[in-house]
XYZ file of C-alpha atoms in Angstrom:
107
model
C 31.602 21.980 -7.809
C 28.393 21.126 -8.058
C 25.715 21.531 -5.280
C 24.866 17.706 -4.752
C 21.764 18.397 -2.585
C 20.312 21.072 -4.206
C 20.475 19.014 -7.641
C 18.925 15.870 -5.873
C 16.415 18.495 -4.513
C 15.486 19.763 -7.717
C 15.909 16.365 -9.828
C 14.554 13.971 -8.092
C 15.239 11.306 -10.865
C 18.789 12.143 -10.608
C 20.510 9.104 -9.778
C 24.264 9.950 -10.244
C 25.921 13.060 -9.747
C 29.366 14.162 -11.104
C 31.111 17.307 -10.726
C 32.603 16.455 -14.391
C 30.330 15.091 -16.623
C 26.941 16.090 -14.459
C 23.554 14.473 -13.487
C 22.157 11.092 -14.950
C 18.678 9.547 -14.527
C 18.704 5.553 -13.640
C 19.034 4.762 -17.193
C 22.090 6.939 -18.042
C 20.651 9.851 -19.832
C 21.992 12.974 -18.824
C 19.544 15.730 -17.103
C 19.576 18.630 -18.565
C 20.779 21.499 -15.456
C 19.102 24.615 -15.075
C 20.800 26.694 -12.680
C 17.842 28.867 -11.318
C 16.286 25.073 -10.499
C 19.222 24.113 -8.028
C 19.506 27.669 -6.817
C 15.608 27.867 -5.702
C 16.362 24.290 -4.307
C 19.142 25.352 -2.236
C 16.312 28.208 -1.505
C 13.834 25.454 -0.078
C 17.028 23.575 1.394
C 18.128 25.987 4.091
C 14.700 27.200 4.532
C 13.987 23.253 5.705
C 16.984 23.691 7.738
C 16.579 26.799 9.362
C 12.844 26.165 10.498
C 14.325 22.868 12.527
C 17.547 24.336 13.311
C 16.173 25.468 16.735
C 15.690 21.634 17.343
C 19.440 21.139 17.709
C 20.328 24.056 19.065
C 18.463 23.404 22.184
C 19.005 19.669 22.290
C 22.263 18.400 21.200
C 24.929 20.903 19.400
C 23.743 24.199 19.863
C 24.859 26.854 22.071
C 21.095 27.319 23.920
C 21.200 23.353 24.916
C 18.516 22.721 27.365
C 19.676 20.946 30.630
C 17.522 17.477 30.961
C 13.867 17.092 31.513
C 14.624 15.364 34.569
C 17.035 18.717 36.097
C 14.512 20.974 34.944
C 11.689 19.562 36.738
C 14.264 19.493 40.480
C 14.776 22.879 39.629
C 11.517 23.518 39.629
C 10.353 21.224 42.443
C 13.578 23.002 44.327
C 12.148 26.753 43.568
C 8.738 25.368 45.022
C 10.161 23.932 47.983
C 11.643 27.258 48.558
C 8.661 29.073 48.575
C 5.465 28.448 50.812
C 2.819 30.135 48.739
C 3.767 28.001 45.982
C 4.334 25.132 48.284
C 0.242 25.583 48.519
C -0.396 26.521 45.265
C 1.089 23.580 43.949
C 0.805 21.608 46.660
C -0.010 17.999 44.431
C 3.212 18.430 41.915
C 5.189 19.123 45.105
C 3.870 16.405 47.679
C 3.920 13.744 44.865
C 7.595 14.584 44.105
C 8.383 15.326 47.975
C 7.468 12.038 48.779
C 9.722 10.267 45.985
C 12.546 11.977 47.074
C 11.278 11.170 51.314
C 11.451 7.790 50.563
C 14.628 7.503 48.169
C 17.101 10.031 49.924
C 20.154 10.950 48.639
C 23.316 9.138 50.142
């Protein structure tokens, strides 16, 4: 079975790839596939995927998914709310959120 994705990376002019007959250009001419070129393209594709894997791991389908930004900010606000020194150090942040919370209490 051919690695279609790696072939497309190694041979951008390939428009048709068939496991039985090979890869072809738009004009129908066959592309001579060189396994070392396909292997190098696979290494590149794998490296590109690994470079952005952290994004999916932390947002949608990974095991280290972060809470929503709103939830993270709420945790931060509650941490400040529980500490008198932090209320002073982060007064503008704390007070601006407190004003909104006070004006919109939970039912």
